[in-house]
JSON list of C-alpha atoms in Angstrom, two decimals:
[
{"chain": "A", "resi": 1, "resn": "MET", "atom": "CA", "xyz": [17.89, 14.38, 2.88]},
{"chain": "A", "resi": 2, "resn": "GLN", "atom": "CA", "xyz": [17.79, 14.61, 6.71]},
{"chain": "A", "resi": 3, "resn": "ASN", "atom": "CA", "xyz": [14.01, 14.89, 6.61]},
{"chain": "A", "resi": 4, "resn": "ILE", "atom": "CA", "xyz": [13.79, 11.66, 4.53]},
{"chain": "A", "resi": 5, "resn": "TYR", "atom": "CA", "xyz": [15.92, 9.81, 7.06]},
{"chain": "A", "resi": 6, "resn": "SER", "atom": "CA", "xyz": [13.88, 11.12, 9.87]},
{"chain": "A", "resi": 7, "resn": "LYS", "atom": "CA", "xyz": [10.64, 9.97, 8.29]},
{"chain": "A", "resi": 8, "resn": "LEU", "atom": "CA", "xyz": [12.17, 6.51, 7.55]},
{"chain": "A", "resi": 9, "resn": "ASN", "atom": "CA", "xyz": [13.38, 6.39, 11.21]},
{"chain": "A", "resi": 10, "resn": "ASP", "atom": "CA", "xyz": [9.87, 7.12, 12.44]},
{"chain": "A", "resi": 11, "resn": "TYR", "atom": "CA", "xyz": [8.28, 4.67, 10.10]},
{"chain": "A", "resi": 12, "resn": "LEU", "atom": "CA", "xyz": [10.67, 1.79, 11.11]},
{"chain": "A", "resi": 13, "resn": "ASN", "atom": "CA", "xyz": [10.22, 2.66, 14.77]},
{"chain": "A", "resi": 14, "resn": "ASP", "atom": "CA", "xyz": [6.40, 2.43, 14.38]},
{"chain": "A", "resi": 15, "resn": "ILE", "atom": "CA", "xyz": [6.71, -0.96, 12.73]},
{"chain": "A", "resi": 16, "resn": "CYS", "atom": "CA", "xyz": [8.88, -2.31, 15.58]},
{"chain": "A", "resi": 17, "resn": "VAL", "atom": "CA", "xyz": [6.49, -0.95, 18.21]},
{"chain": "A", "resi": 18, "resn": "TYR", "atom": "CA", "xyz": [3.59, -2.58, 16.32]},
{"chain": "A", "resi": 19, "resn": "LEU", "atom": "CA", "xyz": [5.48, -5.90, 16.04]},
{"chain": "A", "resi": 20, "resn": "GLN", "atom": "CA", "xyz": [6.43, -5.81, 19.76]},
{"chain": "A", "resi": 21, "resn": "GLU", "atom": "CA", "xyz": [2.75, -5.70, 20.56]},
{"chain": "A", "resi": 22, "resn": "GLU", "atom": "CA", "xyz": [1.34, -7.90, 17.88]},
{"chain": "A", "resi": 23, "resn": "ASN", "atom": "CA", "xyz": [4.10, -10.31, 16.76]},
{"chain": "A", "resi": 24, "resn": "SER", "atom": "CA", "xyz": [6.94, -10.29, 19.23]},
{"chain": "A", "resi": 25, "resn": "ILE", "atom": "CA", "xyz": [8.20, -13.69, 18.11]},
{"chain": "A", "resi": 26, "resn": "LEU", "atom": "CA", "xyz": [8.90, -12.26, 14.68]},
{"chain": "A", "resi": 27, "resn": "LEU", "atom": "CA", "xyz": [10.65, -9.17, 16.15]},
{"chain": "A", "resi": 28, "resn": "ASP", "atom": "CA", "xyz": [12.74, -11.15, 18.73]},
{"chain": "A", "resi": 29, "resn": "ASN", "atom": "CA", "xyz": [13.90, -13.72, 16.20]},
{"chain": "A", "resi": 30, "resn": "MET", "atom": "CA", "xyz": [14.29, -11.45, 13.16]},
{"chain": "A", "resi": 31, "resn": "PRO", "atom": "CA", "xyz": [17.85, -12.54, 12.15]},
{"chain": "A", "resi": 32, "resn": "THR", "atom": "CA", "xyz": [17.00, -16.28, 12.30]},
{"chain": "A", "resi": 33, "resn": "ILE", "atom": "CA", "xyz": [13.73, -15.84, 10.48]},
{"chain": "A", "resi": 34, "resn": "ILE", "atom": "CA", "xyz": [15.40, -13.82, 7.68]},
{"chain": "A", "resi": 35, "resn": "LEU", "atom": "CA", "xyz": [18.02, -16.56, 7.32]},
{"chain": "A", "resi": 36, "resn": "TRP", "atom": "CA", "xyz": [15.28, -19.26, 7.02]},
{"chain": "A", "resi": 37, "resn": "ASN", "atom": "CA", "xyz": [13.28, -17.07, 4.62]},
{"chain": "A", "resi": 38, "resn": "ASP", "atom": "CA", "xyz": [16.17, -16.48, 2.32]},
{"chain": "A", "resi": 39, "resn": "THR", "atom": "CA", "xyz": [17.18, -20.20, 2.39]},
{"chain": "A", "resi": 40, "resn": "PHE", "atom": "CA", "xyz": [13.66, -21.17, 1.49]},
{"chain": "A", "resi": 41, "resn": "LEU", "atom": "CA", "xyz": [13.38, -18.74, -1.47]},
{"chain": "A", "resi": 42, "resn": "LYS", "atom": "CA", "xyz": [16.83, -19.94, -2.83]},
{"chain": "A", "resi": 43, "resn": "ASP", "atom": "CA", "xyz": [15.78, -23.62, -2.65]},
{"chain": "A", "resi": 44, "resn": "ILE", "atom": "CA", "xyz": [12.29, -23.09, -3.99]},
{"chain": "A", "resi": 45, "resn": "GLN", "atom": "CA", "xyz": [13.52, -21.49, -7.21]},
{"chain": "A", "resi": 46, "resn": "LYS", "atom": "CA", "xyz": [14.81, -24.94, -8.30]},
{"chain": "A", "resi": 47, "resn": "TYR", "atom": "CA", "xyz": [11.30, -26.21, -8.70]},
{"chain": "A", "resi": 48, "resn": "HIS", "atom": "CA", "xyz": [8.28, -25.63, -10.88]},
{"chain": "A", "resi": 49, "resn": "PHE", "atom": "CA", "xyz": [4.88, -26.18, -9.36]},
{"chain": "A", "resi": 50, "resn": "ASN", "atom": "CA", "xyz": [1.73, -26.67, -11.43]},
{"chain": "A", "resi": 51, "resn": "ILE", "atom": "CA", "xyz": [-1.36, -26.11, -9.31]},
{"chain": "A", "resi": 52, "resn": "GLU", "atom": "CA", "xyz": [-3.87, -25.86, -12.19]},
{"chain": "A", "resi": 53, "resn": "LEU", "atom": "CA", "xyz": [-6.87, -27.81, -11.00]},
{"chain": "A", "resi": 54, "resn": "LYS", "atom": "CA", "xyz": [-9.76, -28.54, -13.43]},
{"chain": "A", "resi": 55, "resn": "GLU", "atom": "CA", "xyz": [-13.24, -27.53, -12.42]},
{"chain": "A", "resi": 56, "resn": "ASN", "atom": "CA", "xyz": [-15.31, -30.54, -11.44]},
{"chain": "A", "resi": 57, "resn": "HIS", "atom": "CA", "xyz": [-18.87, -31.29, -10.75]},
{"chain": "A", "resi": 58, "resn": "LEU", "atom": "CA", "xyz": [-18.76, -31.29, -6.91]},
{"chain": "A", "resi": 59, "resn": "THR", "atom": "CA", "xyz": [-21.84, -29.80, -5.58]},
{"chain": "A", "resi": 60, "resn": "TYR", "atom": "CA", "xyz": [-22.17, -27.91, -2.34]},
{"chain": "A", "resi": 61, "resn": "GLU", "atom": "CA", "xyz": [-23.40, -31.17, -0.80]},
{"chain": "A", "resi": 62, "resn": "ASP", "atom": "CA", "xyz": [-20.49, -33.10, -2.20]},
{"chain": "A", "resi": 63, "resn": "VAL", "atom": "CA", "xyz": [-17.99, -30.65, -0.86]},
{"chain": "A", "resi": 64, "resn": "PHE", "atom": "CA", "xyz": [-19.56, -30.79, 2.66]},
{"chain": "A", "resi": 65, "resn": "LEU", "atom": "CA", "xyz": [-19.82, -34.64, 2.73]},
{"chain": "A", "resi": 66, "resn": "ILE", "atom": "CA", "xyz": [-16.24, -35.26, 1.47]},
{"chain": "A", "resi": 67, "resn": "ALA", "atom": "CA", "xyz": [-15.06, -32.71, 4.06]},
{"chain": "A", "resi": 68, "resn": "ARG", "atom": "CA", "xyz": [-17.12, -34.53, 6.69]},
{"chain": "A", "resi": 69, "resn": "GLU", "atom": "CA", "xyz": [-15.51, -37.88, 5.73]},
{"chain": "A", "resi": 70, "resn": "ILE", "atom": "CA", "xyz": [-12.05, -36.35, 6.23]},
{"chain": "A", "resi": 71, "resn": "ILE", "atom": "CA", "xyz": [-13.06, -34.76, 9.56]},
{"chain": "A", "resi": 72, "resn": "ALA", "atom": "CA", "xyz": [-14.29, -38.17, 10.76]},
{"chain": "A", "resi": 73, "resn": "THR", "atom": "CA", "xyz": [-10.76, -39.62, 10.17]},
{"chain": "A", "resi": 74, "resn": "ILE", "atom": "CA", "xyz": [-9.26, -36.73, 12.18]},
{"chain": "A", "resi": 75, "resn": "SER", "atom": "CA", "xyz": [-11.57, -37.16, 15.16]},
{"chain": "A", "resi": 76, "resn": "LYS", "atom": "CA", "xyz": [-15.13, -38.18, 15.29]},
{"chain": "A", "resi": 77, "resn": "SER", "atom": "CA", "xyz": [-15.57, -35.89, 18.23]},
{"chain": "A", "resi": 78, "resn": "TYR", "atom": "CA", "xyz": [-15.64, -32.90, 15.73]},
{"chain": "A", "resi": 79, "resn": "LEU", "atom": "CA", "xyz": [-18.59, -34.24, 13.75]},
{"chain": "A", "resi": 80, "resn": "LYS", "atom": "CA", "xyz": [-21.28, -32.75, 15.88]},
{"chain": "A", "resi": 81, "resn": "SER", "atom": "CA", "xyz": [-19.65, -29.33, 15.52]},
{"chain": "A", "resi": 82, "resn": "PHE", "atom": "CA", "xyz": [-19.11, -29.79, 11.88]},
{"chain": "A", "resi": 83, "resn": "ASP", "atom": "CA", "xyz": [-22.70, -30.90, 11.26]},
{"chain": "A", "resi": 84, "resn": "ASN", "atom": "CA", "xyz": [-23.97, -27.88, 13.12]},
{"chain": "A", "resi": 85, "resn": "LEU", "atom": "CA", "xyz": [-22.35, -25.56, 10.59]},
{"chain": "A", "resi": 86, "resn": "ILE", "atom": "CA", "xyz": [-25.35, -26.20, 8.30]},
{"chain": "A", "resi": 87, "resn": "SER", "atom": "CA", "xyz": [-28.25, -25.92, 10.69]},
{"chain": "A", "resi": 88, "resn": "SER", "atom": "CA", "xyz": [-26.67, -22.92, 12.44]},
{"chain": "A", "resi": 89, "resn": "GLY", "atom": "CA", "xyz": [-26.12, -20.98, 9.07]},
{"chain": "A", "resi": 90, "resn": "GLU", "atom": "CA", "xyz": [-22.42, -20.60, 10.01]},
{"chain": "A", "resi": 91, "resn": "LEU", "atom": "CA", "xyz": [-21.21, -22.00, 6.72]},
{"chain": "A", "resi": 92, "resn": "ASP", "atom": "CA", "xyz": [-21.43, -19.89, 3.60]},
{"chain": "A", "resi": 93, "resn": "PHE", "atom": "CA", "xyz": [-20.27, -20.73, 0.07]},
{"chain": "A", "resi": 94, "resn": "SER", "atom": "CA", "xyz": [-19.87, -17.79, -2.23]},
{"chain": "A", "resi": 95, "resn": "TYR", "atom": "CA", "xyz": [-20.30, -18.62, -5.99]},
{"chain": "A", "resi": 96, "resn": "GLU", "atom": "CA", "xyz": [-19.15, -15.12, -7.04]},
{"chain": "A", "resi": 97, "resn": "GLN", "atom": "CA", "xyz": [-15.92, -14.63, -5.06]},
{"chain": "A", "resi": 98, "resn": "SER", "atom": "CA", "xyz": [-17.83, -12.40, -2.54]},
{"chain": "A", "resi": 99, "resn": "TYR", "atom": "CA", "xyz": [-15.15, -12.55, 0.04]},
{"chain": "A", "resi": 100, "resn": "THR", "atom": "CA", "xyz": [-11.69, -11.07, -0.23]},
{"chain": "A", "resi": 101, "resn": "ASP", "atom": "CA", "xyz": [-10.47, -14.51, 0.75]},
{"chain": "A", "resi": 102, "resn": "SER", "atom": "CA", "xyz": [-11.97, -17.61, 2.33]},
{"chain": "A", "resi": 103, "resn": "ASN", "atom": "CA", "xyz": [-11.89, -17.20, 6.05]},
{"chain": "A", "resi": 104, "resn": "CYS", "atom": "CA", "xyz": [-13.11, -18.15, 9.47]},
{"chain": "A", "resi": 105, "resn": "GLN", "atom": "CA", "xyz": [-14.62, -15.06, 11.04]},
{"chain": "A", "resi": 106, "resn": "ILE", "atom": "CA", "xyz": [-15.25, -14.48, 14.69]},
{"chain": "A", "resi": 107, "resn": "ILE", "atom": "CA", "xyz": [-17.14, -11.64, 16.28]},
{"chain": "A", "resi": 108, "resn": "TYR", "atom": "CA", "xyz": [-17.14, -11.06, 20.07]},
{"chain": "A", "resi": 109, "resn": "ASN", "atom": "CA", "xyz": [-20.30, -9.30, 21.41]},
{"chain": "A", "resi": 110, "resn": "GLN", "atom": "CA", "xyz": [-19.85, -8.95, 25.06]},
{"chain": "A", "resi": 111, "resn": "ASP", "atom": "CA", "xyz": [-20.00, -12.63, 26.40]},
{"chain": "A", "resi": 112, "resn": "GLN", "atom": "CA", "xyz": [-21.32, -13.96, 23.11]},
{"chain": "A", "resi": 113, "resn": "ILE", "atom": "CA", "xyz": [-19.16, -15.43, 20.32]},
{"chain": "A", "resi": 114, "resn": "HIS", "atom": "CA", "xyz": [-20.44, -15.64, 16.68]},
{"chain": "A", "resi": 115, "resn": "GLN", "atom": "CA", "xyz": [-18.36, -17.63, 14.33]},
{"chain": "A", "resi": 116, "resn": "SER", "atom": "CA", "xyz": [-18.74, -18.21, 10.57]},
{"chain": "A", "resi": 117, "resn": "ILE", "atom": "CA", "xyz": [-16.89, -20.02, 7.81]},
{"chain": "A", "resi": 118, "resn": "ASN", "atom": "CA", "xyz": [-16.96, -18.25, 4.47]},
{"chain": "A", "resi": 119, "resn": "ILE", "atom": "CA", "xyz": [-15.67, -20.08, 1.40]},
{"chain": "A", "resi": 120, "resn": "ASN", "atom": "CA", "xyz": [-15.03, -18.63, -2.04]},
{"chain": "A", "resi": 121, "resn": "ARG", "atom": "CA", "xyz": [-15.83, -21.54, -4.32]},
{"chain": "A", "resi": 122, "resn": "GLU", "atom": "CA", "xyz": [-13.13, -22.50, -6.85]},
{"chain": "A", "resi": 123, "resn": "PHE", "atom": "CA", "xyz": [-15.32, -25.31, -8.16]},
{"chain": "A", "resi": 124, "resn": "ASN", "atom": "CA", "xyz": [-12.59, -27.95, -7.74]},
{"chain": "A", "resi": 125, "resn": "CYS", "atom": "CA", "xyz": [-11.06, -29.89, -4.92]},
{"chain": "A", "resi": 126, "resn": "ASN", "atom": "CA", "xyz": [-9.70, -26.83, -3.33]},
{"chain": "A", "resi": 127, "resn": "ASP", "atom": "CA", "xyz": [-13.24, -26.17, -1.90]},
{"chain": "A", "resi": 128, "resn": "VAL", "atom": "CA", "xyz": [-12.90, -29.30, 0.23]},
{"chain": "A", "resi": 129, "resn": "ILE", "atom": "CA", "xyz": [-9.34, -28.50, 1.24]},
{"chain": "A", "resi": 130, "resn": "THR", "atom": "CA", "xyz": [-10.15, -24.93, 2.16]},
{"chain": "A", "resi": 131, "resn": "LEU", "atom": "CA", "xyz": [-13.16, -25.98, 4.13]},
{"chain": "A", "resi": 132, "resn": "ILE", "atom": "CA", "xyz": [-10.99, -28.31, 6.19]},
{"chain": "A", "resi": 133, "resn": "HIS", "atom": "CA", "xyz": [-8.45, -25.56, 6.79]},
{"chain": "A", "resi": 134, "resn": "GLU", "atom": "CA", "xyz": [-11.08, -23.02, 7.95]},
{"chain": "A", "resi": 135, "resn": "PHE", "atom": "CA", "xyz": [-12.91, -25.65, 10.10]},
{"chain": "A", "resi": 136, "resn": "ILE", "atom": "CA", "xyz": [-9.80, -26.33, 12.08]},
{"chain": "A", "resi": 137, "resn": "HIS", "atom": "CA", "xyz": [-9.58, -22.55, 12.69]},
{"chain": "A", "resi": 138, "resn": "TYR", "atom": "CA", "xyz": [-13.25, -22.74, 13.72]},
{"chain": "A", "resi": 139, "resn": "THR", "atom": "CA", "xyz": [-12.48, -25.24, 16.41]},
{"chain": "A", "resi": 140, "resn": "ASN", "atom": "CA", "xyz": [-9.88, -22.91, 17.92]},
{"chain": "A", "resi": 141, "resn": "THR", "atom": "CA", "xyz": [-11.63, -19.52, 17.85]},
{"chain": "A", "resi": 142, "resn": "ASN", "atom": "CA", "xyz": [-13.50, -19.78, 21.14]},
{"chain": "A", "resi": 143, "resn": "ILE", "atom": "CA", "xyz": [-10.52, -18.28, 23.07]},
{"chain": "A", "resi": 144, "resn": "LYS", "atom": "CA", "xyz": [-10.62, -14.53, 23.51]},
{"chain": "A", "resi": 145, "resn": "GLU", "atom": "CA", "xyz": [-7.08, -13.98, 24.52]},
{"chain": "A", "resi": 146, "resn": "ILE", "atom": "CA", "xyz": [-4.64, -15.78, 22.21]},
{"chain": "A", "resi": 147, "resn": "SER", "atom": "CA", "xyz": [-0.88, -15.76, 22.86]},
{"chain": "A", "resi": 148, "resn": "ASP", "atom": "CA", "xyz": [1.69, -15.55, 20.11]},
{"chain": "A", "resi": 149, "resn": "THR", "atom": "CA", "xyz": [2.47, -19.25, 20.54]},
{"chain": "A", "resi": 150, "resn": "GLN", "atom": "CA", "xyz": [-1.14, -20.21, 20.27]},
{"chain": "A", "resi": 151, "resn": "ASN", "atom": "CA", "xyz": [-1.64, -18.14, 17.19]},
{"chain": "A", "resi": 152, "resn": "TYR", "atom": "CA", "xyz": [1.27, -19.81, 15.43]},
{"chain": "A", "resi": 153, "resn": "LEU", "atom": "CA", "xyz": [0.19, -23.29, 16.57]},
{"chain": "A", "resi": 154, "resn": "GLU", "atom": "CA", "xyz": [-3.39, -22.62, 15.40]},
{"chain": "A", "resi": 155, "resn": "GLU", "atom": "CA", "xyz": [-2.15, -21.81, 11.86]},
{"chain": "A", "resi": 156, "resn": "PHE", "atom": "CA", "xyz": [0.16, -24.81, 11.94]},
{"chain": "A", "resi": 157, "resn": "LEU", "atom": "CA", "xyz": [-2.78, -27.11, 12.79]},
{"chain": "A", "resi": 158, "resn": "SER", "atom": "CA", "xyz": [-4.91, -25.68, 9.96]},
{"chain": "A", "resi": 159, "resn": "ILE", "atom": "CA", "xyz": [-2.15, -26.10, 7.39]},
{"chain": "A", "resi": 160, "resn": "TYR", "atom": "CA", "xyz": [-1.24, -29.46, 8.60]},
{"chain": "A", "resi": 161, "resn": "PHE", "atom": "CA", "xyz": [-4.81, -30.79, 8.20]},
{"chain": "A", "resi": 162, "resn": "GLU", "atom": "CA", "xyz": [-5.10, -29.00, 4.96]},
{"chain": "A", "resi": 163, "resn": "LEU", "atom": "CA", "xyz": [-2.16, -31.03, 3.63]},
{"chain": "A", "resi": 164, "resn": "TYR", "atom": "CA", "xyz": [-3.64, -34.17, 5.27]},
{"chain": "A", "resi": 165, "resn": "SER", "atom": "CA", "xyz": [-6.77, -33.46, 3.17]},
{"chain": "A", "resi": 166, "resn": "VAL", "atom": "CA", "xyz": [-4.77, -33.34, 0.07]},
{"chain": "A", "resi": 167, "resn": "ASP", "atom": "CA", "xyz": [-3.29, -36.78, 0.76]},
{"chain": "A", "resi": 168, "resn": "PHE", "atom": "CA", "xyz": [-6.73, -38.05, 1.58]},
{"chain": "A", "resi": 169, "resn": "LEU", "atom": "CA", "xyz": [-8.26, -36.84, -1.74]},
{"chain": "A", "resi": 170, "resn": "ILE", "atom": "CA", "xyz": [-5.38, -38.29, -3.78]},
{"chain": "A", "resi": 171, "resn": "LYS", "atom": "CA", "xyz": [-5.72, -41.73, -2.15]},
{"chain": "A", "resi": 172, "resn": "LYS", "atom": "CA", "xyz": [-9.47, -41.57, -2.75]},
{"chain": "A", "resi": 173, "resn": "GLY", "atom": "CA", "xyz": [-8.92, -40.90, -6.45]},
{"chain": "A", "resi": 174, "resn": "ILE", "atom": "CA", "xyz": [-10.83, -37.54, -6.16]},
{"chain": "A", "resi": 175, "resn": "LEU", "atom": "CA", "xyz": [-7.67, -35.40, -6.63]},
{"chain": "A", "resi": 176, "resn": "GLU", "atom": "CA", "xyz": [-5.55, -36.56, -9.59]},
{"chain": "A", "resi": 177, "resn": "SER", "atom": "CA", "xyz": [-2.29, -34.89, -8.58]},
{"chain": "A", "resi": 178, "resn": "ASN", "atom": "CA", "xyz": [-0.80, -33.04, -5.63]},
{"chain": "A", "resi": 179, "resn": "ASP", "atom": "CA", "xyz": [-1.88, -29.53, -4.85]},
{"chain": "A", "resi": 180, "resn": "PHE", "atom": "CA", "xyz": [1.07, -27.16, -4.42]},
{"chain": "A", "resi": 181, "resn": "LYS", "atom": "CA", "xyz": [-1.02, -24.16, -3.61]},
{"chain": "A", "resi": 182, "resn": "ARG", "atom": "CA", "xyz": [0.30, -24.00, -0.01]},
{"chain": "A", "resi": 183, "resn": "ILE", "atom": "CA", "xyz": [3.85, -23.91, -1.20]},
{"chain": "A", "resi": 184, "resn": "LEU", "atom": "CA", "xyz": [3.19, -21.10, -3.63]},
{"chain": "A", "resi": 185, "resn": "ILE", "atom": "CA", "xyz": [1.35, -19.12, -0.88]},
{"chain": "A", "resi": 186, "resn": "THR", "atom": "CA", "xyz": [4.45, -19.47, 1.28]},
{"chain": "A", "resi": 187, "resn": "LYS", "atom": "CA", "xyz": [6.69, -18.48, -1.56]},
{"chain": "A", "resi": 188, "resn": "LYS", "atom": "CA", "xyz": [4.57, -15.39, -2.13]},
{"chain": "A", "resi": 189, "resn": "HIS", "atom": "CA", "xyz": [4.70, -14.29, 1.44]},
{"chain": "A", "resi": 190, "resn": "ALA", "atom": "CA", "xyz": [8.41, -15.04, 1.70]},
{"chain": "A", "resi": 191, "resn": "SER", "atom": "CA", "xyz": [9.16, -12.91, -1.39]},
{"chain": "A", "resi": 192, "resn": "THR", "atom": "CA", "xyz": [7.13, -10.03, 0.07]},
{"chain": "A", "resi": 193, "resn": "PHE", "atom": "CA", "xyz": [8.97, -10.25, 3.38]},
{"chain": "A", "resi": 194, "resn": "CYS", "atom": "CA", "xyz": [12.24, -10.33, 1.57]},
{"chain": "A", "resi": 195, "resn": "ASN", "atom": "CA", "xyz": [11.64, -6.74, 0.43]},
{"chain": "A", "resi": 196, "resn": "TYR", "atom": "CA", "xyz": [11.57, -5.58, 3.99]},
{"chain": "A", "resi": 197, "resn": "GLU", "atom": "CA", "xyz": [14.43, -7.67, 5.50]},
{"chain": "A", "resi": 198, "resn": "ILE", "atom": "CA", "xyz": [17.44, -5.30, 5.07]},
{"chain": "A", "resi": 199, "resn": "PRO", "atom": "CA", "xyz": [15.89, -2.04, 6.43]},
{"chain": "A", "resi": 200, "resn": "LEU", "atom": "CA", "xyz": [14.17, -3.83, 9.31]},
{"chain": "A", "resi": 201, "resn": "LEU", "atom": "CA", "xyz": [17.20, -5.79, 10.37]},
{"chain": "A", "resi": 202, "resn": "SER", "atom": "CA", "xyz": [19.46, -2.73, 9.93]},
{"chain": "A", "resi": 203, "resn": "PHE", "atom": "CA", "xyz": [17.22, -0.64, 12.04]},
{"chain": "A", "resi": 204, "resn": "ILE", "atom": "CA", "xyz": [16.95, -3.30, 14.83]},
{"chain": "A", "resi": 205, "resn": "ILE", "atom": "CA", "xyz": [20.67, -3.82, 14.93]},
{"chain": "A", "resi": 206, "resn": "LEU", "atom": "CA", "xyz": [21.47, -0.08, 14.97]},
{"chain": "A", "resi": 207, "resn": "ASP", "atom": "CA", "xyz": [18.80, 0.54, 17.67]},
{"chain": "A", "resi": 208, "resn": "GLN", "atom": "CA", "xyz": [20.27, -2.01, 20.09]}
]
């Protein structure tokens, strides 16, 4: 039994060391974040969200042009960079779910930065919404050293304009109903984190 506790102690210690280096905001504010997380999970259970979107006939070009229209309402200064995604080959749509998840990838090669946006097509309005989300990431990936605050702010901006895109599509009559995918993604991550709350918090408190 002592050996098991020793292994658990080493494991939790390694996690805290990793968080201190990679996500100190989470580590330093663990009790508050756990409280928010539990409150969110308790409240979200009251609601049922239907995110089933029907496949539509939006072509690759339709997705790009609708997203471009949305970008123009955010800031026309982004249009040049957005249009360049096509000519530079930095935008790729996978028709067979080739990617683990849609993403904005950045590769540093000495002083050069190569970026790409990879979208797994769902063949519905989520293609437009996802493209907007990843493009906002794309506009923020030219910084080599990103602080914790910048990292959280960057994700906030992508999610904010993702939801902005949902409202835009509803008003245009392209999306028939609201898309609750973001809420369900948050619920999934909150549920996963809930499994680690007690051992992590206990270890942190006892270690202080």
